[in-house]
Short mmCIF file of C-alpha atoms in Angstrom, two decimals:
data_model
loop_
_atom_site.label_atom_id
_atom_site.label_comp_id
_atom_site.label_asym_id
_atom_site.label_seq_id
_atom_site.Cartn_x
_atom_site.Cartn_y
_atom_site.Cartn_z
CA MET A 1 62.74 92.03 102.43
CA ASP A 2 62.34 89.74 99.36
CA PHE A 3 65.24 90.63 96.32
CA GLU A 4 63.44 88.52 94.29
CA ASP A 5 60.96 91.05 93.65
CA PHE A 6 63.64 93.48 93.15
CA ILE A 7 66.33 92.05 91.27
CA ILE A 8 65.99 90.24 87.58
CA SER A 9 68.91 87.21 88.02
CA PRO A 10 71.14 86.90 85.34
CA ARG A 11 71.07 84.20 83.04
CA ASN A 12 74.19 81.54 82.21
CA PHE A 13 76.69 82.12 79.95
CA LYS A 14 78.39 79.15 78.41
CA THR A 15 82.11 79.37 79.15
CA GLU A 16 85.87 77.26 79.69
CA SER A 17 86.87 76.35 83.28
CA TRP A 18 89.88 78.23 83.79
CA GLN A 19 87.80 81.36 82.84
CA ILE A 20 86.01 83.50 85.62
CA GLY A 21 82.77 82.85 84.73
CA SER A 22 82.99 79.05 85.74
CA ARG A 23 83.52 80.79 89.46
CA ILE A 24 80.78 82.90 89.12
CA THR A 25 76.98 82.85 91.81
CA LYS A 26 74.34 83.46 91.70
CA ASP A 27 73.45 83.90 96.38
CA ILE A 28 75.48 86.35 98.74
CA LYS A 29 77.71 83.97 100.25
CA GLU A 30 79.57 85.22 103.26
CA ASP A 31 82.97 87.19 102.23
CA SER A 32 82.34 87.39 99.12
CA ILE A 33 82.48 89.83 96.09
CA VAL A 34 79.34 90.26 94.64
CA LEU A 35 78.23 92.34 91.41
CA LEU A 36 75.11 93.68 91.30
CA PHE A 37 74.39 95.50 88.07
CA VAL A 38 71.76 99.20 87.91
CA SER A 39 69.35 100.86 85.37
CA ASP A 40 68.16 104.32 87.19
CA TYR A 41 69.52 107.22 85.73
CA ARG A 42 67.90 109.66 86.11
CA GLY A 43 69.70 110.90 88.54
CA ALA A 44 71.70 112.15 85.23
CA GLY A 45 68.72 112.94 83.79
CA GLY A 46 68.16 109.34 82.03
CA ASP A 47 65.74 107.28 81.88
CA ALA A 48 64.93 103.84 84.94
CA GLU A 49 63.53 100.72 82.62
CA VAL A 50 66.05 97.71 83.42
CA GLN A 51 68.72 97.83 81.05
CA ASP A 52 70.72 94.60 79.56
CA TYR A 53 74.00 94.12 80.55
CA THR A 54 75.01 91.28 78.70
CA ALA A 55 76.93 92.30 76.60
CA VAL A 56 79.33 93.14 79.32
CA ARG A 57 78.56 90.14 80.55
CA LYS A 58 79.69 88.09 78.56
CA GLU A 59 83.21 90.18 78.63
CA PHE A 60 84.02 89.58 81.78
CA TYR A 61 83.07 86.87 81.60
CA LYS A 62 85.37 84.76 79.62
CA LEU A 63 88.75 86.26 80.94
CA ALA A 64 90.68 84.29 83.01
CA GLN A 65 89.93 83.30 87.01
CA LEU A 66 93.39 83.06 87.20
CA ASP A 67 94.42 81.65 91.08
CA PHE A 68 91.65 83.84 92.59
CA GLU A 69 90.15 82.46 95.70
CA ILE A 70 87.44 84.35 96.14
CA PRO A 71 83.27 83.56 95.52
CA ILE A 72 81.87 85.98 93.55
CA VAL A 73 78.29 86.44 92.81
CA ASP A 74 76.95 87.98 90.28
CA LEU A 75 73.12 89.04 91.70
CA GLY A 76 71.46 90.29 88.91
CA ASP A 77 70.11 93.62 87.70
CA LEU A 78 68.07 96.24 89.83
CA VAL A 79 64.64 97.15 88.81
CA SER A 80 64.15 100.36 89.20
CA GLY A 81 61.67 101.55 92.17
CA LYS A 82 58.48 104.22 91.22
CA SER A 83 61.19 107.26 92.01
CA VAL A 84 64.95 107.30 92.67
CA GLN A 85 64.43 107.41 96.40
CA ASP A 86 62.71 103.90 96.00
CA THR A 87 65.86 102.72 94.04
CA HIS A 88 67.90 104.14 96.82
CA TYR A 89 65.66 102.72 99.44
CA ILE A 90 66.03 98.43 97.57
CA LEU A 91 69.82 99.56 96.99
CA GLN A 92 70.44 100.22 100.24
CA GLU A 93 68.93 96.86 101.33
CA VAL A 94 70.11 94.12 98.77
CA LEU A 95 73.90 96.87 100.40
CA SER A 96 73.49 95.98 103.99
CA ALA A 97 71.98 92.07 103.07
CA CYS A 98 76.14 91.48 102.13
CA HIS A 99 77.12 94.60 104.66
CA TYR A 100 75.62 91.83 107.25
CA LYS A 101 78.25 88.75 105.71
CA ARG A 102 80.87 90.60 105.04
CA ALA A 103 80.50 91.18 101.16
CA LEU A 104 81.57 93.16 98.97
CA PRO A 105 79.46 94.80 96.88
CA VAL A 106 80.33 95.74 93.96
CA ILE A 107 77.65 98.98 91.85
CA ILE A 108 77.91 99.04 88.37
CA GLY A 109 75.68 101.20 86.88
CA GLY A 110 72.77 104.19 87.65
CA SER A 111 74.26 107.52 87.92
CA ASN A 112 76.52 108.68 89.97
CA ASP A 113 74.39 109.73 92.38
CA PHE A 114 74.33 106.40 93.95
CA ALA A 115 77.12 106.84 96.01
CA PHE A 116 74.82 108.07 98.19
CA SER A 117 74.02 104.97 98.53
CA LEU A 118 76.54 102.87 99.30
CA PHE A 119 78.35 105.66 101.79
CA SER A 120 74.94 105.58 103.55
CA ALA A 121 75.08 101.65 103.81
CA ILE A 122 78.67 101.51 105.32
CA ASN A 123 77.82 104.52 107.93
CA PHE A 124 74.60 102.12 108.91
CA HIS A 125 77.64 99.87 110.68
CA GLN A 126 80.61 101.61 110.89
CA LYS A 127 81.37 105.34 110.98
CA SER A 128 84.14 107.71 110.37
CA LEU A 129 84.37 106.46 106.39
CA ASN A 130 87.64 107.48 104.48
CA TYR A 131 85.12 108.32 100.14
CA THR A 132 87.49 108.64 97.95
CA GLN A 133 85.60 109.52 94.37
CA VAL A 134 87.17 110.18 90.48
CA SER A 135 85.63 111.70 88.88
CA ASN A 136 85.43 115.37 87.12
CA ILE A 137 83.05 117.07 88.25
CA ILE A 138 83.26 118.87 91.91
CA SER A 139 79.13 119.24 92.63
CA LEU A 140 77.94 120.71 96.27
CA LYS A 141 74.85 121.95 94.35
CA GLN A 142 71.74 121.43 97.09
CA GLY A 143 68.09 120.90 96.56
CA GLU A 144 65.26 118.44 98.18
CA GLU A 145 66.02 115.98 95.19
CA ILE A 146 69.12 113.85 95.08
CA ASN A 147 71.08 113.40 92.01
CA GLU A 148 74.44 113.80 90.78
CA HIS A 149 75.10 116.80 91.20
CA THR A 150 73.13 116.98 95.25
CA PHE A 151 74.30 113.56 96.59
CA LEU A 152 77.85 114.81 97.79
CA SER A 153 76.29 118.14 99.65
CA LYS A 154 73.63 115.60 101.44
CA ILE A 155 76.86 112.55 102.46
CA PHE A 156 78.66 115.60 104.14
CA GLY A 157 75.85 117.92 104.82
CA ALA A 158 73.76 114.97 106.80
CA LYS A 159 73.83 115.17 110.90
CA THR A 160 73.72 111.05 111.44
CA PHE A 161 76.91 110.49 108.62
CA SER A 162 80.44 110.82 109.75
CA ILE A 163 83.28 111.61 107.07
CA LYS A 164 86.61 110.75 108.32
CA ASN A 165 88.44 112.53 104.94
CA TYR A 166 87.40 113.17 101.64
CA HIS A 167 89.76 112.49 98.79
CA HIS A 168 88.12 114.07 95.28
CA LEU A 169 90.46 112.96 92.53
CA GLY A 170 89.92 113.29 88.32
CA TYR A 171 88.27 116.65 88.81
CA GLN A 172 88.38 118.82 85.38
CA LYS A 173 89.76 122.63 86.06
CA HIS A 174 87.90 124.19 82.70
CA LEU A 175 84.88 121.89 83.91
CA ASN A 176 83.99 123.17 86.89
CA GLU A 177 82.31 126.50 88.77
CA MET A 178 84.72 127.49 91.91
CA ASP A 179 82.62 127.90 94.11
CA SER A 180 82.02 123.86 94.72
CA VAL A 181 86.49 123.29 94.98
CA LYS A 182 86.77 126.57 96.77
CA LEU A 183 84.41 125.38 99.24
CA ILE A 184 86.70 121.56 98.67
CA LYS A 185 89.92 123.22 100.34
CA GLU A 186 88.32 124.90 103.12
CA VAL A 187 88.09 121.90 104.92
CA GLU A 188 90.64 120.55 103.67
CA PHE A 189 89.28 117.63 101.52
CA ASP A 190 92.34 116.38 99.02
CA ILE A 191 91.35 117.70 95.20
CA ILE A 192 93.31 116.05 92.39
CA ARG A 193 93.64 117.07 89.12
CA LEU A 194 93.06 114.70 86.28
CA ALA A 195 97.10 115.05 85.25
CA GLU A 196 98.57 114.37 87.84
CA MET A 197 96.52 111.15 87.62
CA MET A 198 97.95 110.21 84.03
CA ASN A 199 100.49 108.10 84.00
CA SER A 200 101.46 106.25 86.53
CA THR A 201 99.33 105.26 89.80
CA GLU A 202 102.18 106.28 92.24
CA LYS A 203 101.83 109.66 93.72
CA THR A 204 97.68 108.90 94.06
CA GLU A 205 97.87 104.75 95.64
CA PRO A 206 97.94 106.34 98.73
CA PHE A 207 94.55 107.75 98.91
CA PHE A 208 92.54 104.25 98.14
CA ARG A 209 95.08 102.01 100.59
CA LYS A 210 92.75 102.70 102.93
CA ALA A 211 89.66 104.53 101.78
CA ASP A 212 86.29 101.91 103.41
CA LEU A 213 84.60 103.25 100.03
CA VAL A 214 85.26 104.38 96.89
CA THR A 215 83.02 104.61 93.90
CA VAL A 216 84.19 105.72 89.97
CA ASN A 217 82.29 108.67 87.26
CA CYS A 218 82.72 106.77 83.33
CA ASP A 219 82.33 110.74 82.62
CA ALA A 220 86.99 111.39 84.74
CA ILE A 221 87.10 107.77 81.62
CA GLU A 222 88.17 109.36 78.41
CA SER A 223 85.10 108.11 75.53
CA PHE A 224 86.73 106.78 72.20
CA SER A 225 84.96 105.88 69.70
CA GLU A 226 81.12 105.72 71.19
CA PRO A 227 81.01 107.81 73.81
CA PHE A 228 81.70 105.77 77.38
CA SER A 229 80.10 107.45 79.49
CA VAL A 230 76.13 109.02 79.67
CA ASN A 231 77.82 112.40 80.10
CA PRO A 232 81.40 111.45 77.68
CA GLN A 233 84.47 113.56 77.21
CA VAL A 234 87.01 113.45 75.20
CA ASN A 235 89.69 114.61 78.30
CA GLY A 236 89.84 112.08 80.72
CA LEU A 237 91.82 108.41 82.51
CA ASN A 238 92.84 106.71 79.44
CA ARG A 239 91.71 102.37 78.95
CA ARG A 240 96.17 101.22 80.56
CA GLU A 241 95.50 104.07 83.59
CA VAL A 242 91.94 102.87 84.66
CA CYS A 243 92.81 99.37 85.07
CA ALA A 244 95.83 100.11 86.39
CA TYR A 245 93.06 102.29 89.62
CA MET A 246 91.15 99.07 89.27
CA LYS A 247 93.48 97.81 90.28
CA GLU A 248 94.97 100.23 93.52
CA ILE A 249 91.17 100.62 94.41
CA GLY A 250 90.63 96.44 95.06
CA LEU A 251 94.10 97.23 96.92
CA SER A 252 92.46 99.25 99.40
CA GLU A 253 93.46 97.29 102.59
CA ASN A 254 89.63 99.02 104.64
CA LEU A 255 87.45 98.12 100.78
CA LYS A 256 83.91 98.16 101.55
CA SER A 257 82.25 99.63 98.60
CA VAL A 258 82.51 100.05 95.11
CA GLY A 259 80.57 101.82 92.68
CA ILE A 260 81.03 102.48 88.90
CA PHE A 261 78.91 104.85 87.56
CA ASN A 262 76.75 106.37 84.86
CA TYR A 263 78.33 103.76 81.89
CA ASN A 264 76.58 104.23 79.09
CA ILE A 265 75.01 101.32 78.19
CA TYR A 266 73.24 101.89 75.54
CA SER A 267 76.07 102.46 73.74
CA GLU A 268 76.28 98.87 71.22
CA ASN A 269 80.77 99.99 71.08
CA GLN A 270 81.60 96.52 72.39
CA LEU A 271 85.22 97.75 73.23
CA ASN A 272 83.19 99.79 75.47
CA HIS A 273 81.42 96.58 77.22
CA GLN A 274 85.14 94.82 77.14
CA LEU A 275 87.13 97.74 78.95
CA LEU A 276 84.20 98.18 81.76
CA ALA A 277 84.74 94.33 82.25
CA GLN A 278 87.86 94.24 82.17
CA MET A 279 87.97 97.52 85.03
CA LEU A 280 86.01 94.70 86.57
CA TRP A 281 88.36 91.99 86.11
CA TYR A 282 91.93 94.54 87.90
CA LEU A 283 89.39 95.42 90.67
CA ILE A 284 88.99 91.46 91.68
CA GLU A 285 92.40 91.44 91.16
CA GLY A 286 93.73 93.51 93.92
CA ILE A 287 90.92 92.54 96.20
CA ASN A 288 91.93 89.81 95.60
CA ILE A 289 95.63 90.01 96.31
CA GLN A 290 94.92 92.12 99.37
CA ARG A 291 93.50 89.81 101.03
CA SER A 292 97.22 87.29 100.09
CA HIS A 293 98.24 90.13 102.17
CA PRO A 294 99.75 89.09 106.06
CA LYS A 295 97.79 90.42 108.20
CA GLU A 296 101.18 90.77 110.42
CA ARG A 297 102.60 93.79 108.49
CA HIS A 298 106.27 95.22 109.98
CA TYR A 299 107.97 99.03 109.23
CA GLU A 300 110.39 100.29 108.30
CA LEU A 301 111.10 103.35 110.16
CA PHE A 302 113.28 106.97 108.76
CA TYR A 303 113.54 110.06 110.38
CA VAL A 304 114.02 113.44 107.97
CA LEU A 305 115.48 116.87 109.57
CA ILE A 306 113.43 120.15 108.13
CA ASP A 307 114.13 123.41 109.49
CA ASP A 308 114.97 121.42 112.95
CA ARG A 309 112.34 119.37 113.17
CA GLN A 310 112.45 115.68 112.98
CA PHE A 311 109.89 113.67 110.57
CA ALA A 312 109.44 110.45 110.31
CA PHE A 313 108.10 107.49 107.25
CA LYS A 314 107.59 104.50 107.79
CA ARG A 315 107.99 101.90 104.42
CA ASP A 316 106.08 98.35 104.78
CA THR A 317 108.70 96.15 103.86
CA PHE A 318 106.53 93.91 102.42
CA SER A 319 104.40 96.50 100.75
CA ASN A 320 106.90 98.48 99.92
CA LEU A 321 104.27 101.23 100.10
CA TRP A 322 105.29 104.24 102.80
CA TYR A 323 103.50 105.63 105.18
CA PHE A 324 103.94 109.18 107.31
CA GLY A 325 103.59 109.96 111.48
CA ASP A 326 105.33 107.23 114.09
CA ASP A 327 103.08 106.50 115.69
CA GLU A 328 103.06 102.53 116.98
CA ASN A 329 99.16 102.52 115.95
CA ILE A 330 99.77 102.04 111.86
CA GLU A 331 96.73 104.18 111.49
CA ASN A 332 97.29 106.86 113.02
CA CYS A 333 99.87 107.45 110.17
CA ILE A 334 98.86 109.55 107.28
CA PRO A 335 99.64 107.03 103.39
CA CYS A 336 102.18 108.17 102.02
CA SER A 337 104.60 107.56 98.37
CA ARG A 338 107.78 106.96 98.18
CA LYS A 339 108.22 110.17 96.10
CA ASP A 340 107.13 112.27 98.70
CA PHE A 341 109.48 110.84 101.74
CA ASP A 342 112.35 111.72 98.61
CA GLU A 343 111.03 115.13 98.25
CA ALA A 344 111.11 115.15 101.87
CA LYS A 345 114.61 114.20 101.76
CA LYS A 346 116.16 117.78 99.83
CA GLY A 347 113.89 119.59 102.25
CA TRP A 348 110.21 119.69 100.98
CA LEU A 349 107.18 117.89 103.08
CA ASN A 350 104.15 117.65 100.59
CA ALA A 351 101.32 120.72 101.93
CA ARG A 352 98.77 117.39 102.32
CA LEU A 353 101.35 115.61 105.21
CA MET A 354 101.88 118.45 107.72
CA LYS A 355 97.91 118.05 108.62
CA PHE A 356 98.83 115.47 109.77
#
């Protein structure tokens, strides 16, 4: 497929040598980070015309590049298909091209249902995915059409899809019907409320650590002055919190794709564009830090006795991150927090760890 027919190349911006824009290229490179902007909002009841992301790019390009070593590609703006399904198909083709080159695609904009395309593209190359979604809404509605309310049920219900773990973060109780929430809990996937994500990333960091795919619904971010998302909310992650979480996403050991959806591209507020740009920057910082970590890890092993049962915790001596389990293969241990270990010493074991 000739991507030139479906992607509008970004314009050039004048930047200083110390700014991240000075090192951005336009062609997919091996082991790179590939940015692609999407304007199809039909899955959220919006339009599909190509929107202007110039304001976001200006804010992003002028940020510092620090000591980043991973190539960064701005592929441009995806032209929407005749139908939403057409856009999903085109996007999946672009994503597959990225995965073949071991590039990490970051999709910005479009409605939240494009998480389906990101999942599909990774699933084509790998089975048993770990998917973490940050969203204030949990919807498992059924329907032939794919939109932000049905995409999750299509992921869970497709026979060709293989999902190992699903973590839903940022859920707000007052915005959701209970049937979908109950169903997620019945299949023992994790649901984390917004209140548990506020002020610190420590408690919820383990849900990002092994993620293959992470998508962020901008509806989960609080709006200020002018709507930040297409479905603005007065409550949500604040500006500092969401940037901290974007860095945690980048630090994932298995990360293969990221989506930032439902952004209000129609906004004329420079601060909204600035926040989205800085979210991208912190994501890239996290990816660069993770890629610089030593491949060989060493772990300290700790045993805790609770009601005559012995439980094992491991601590990564380099990153100071914690795991639950004593399997020699760290992939078979569950990511956890230092707080989980401290509470186990007091005789209380997190119910999530009991699934082990």
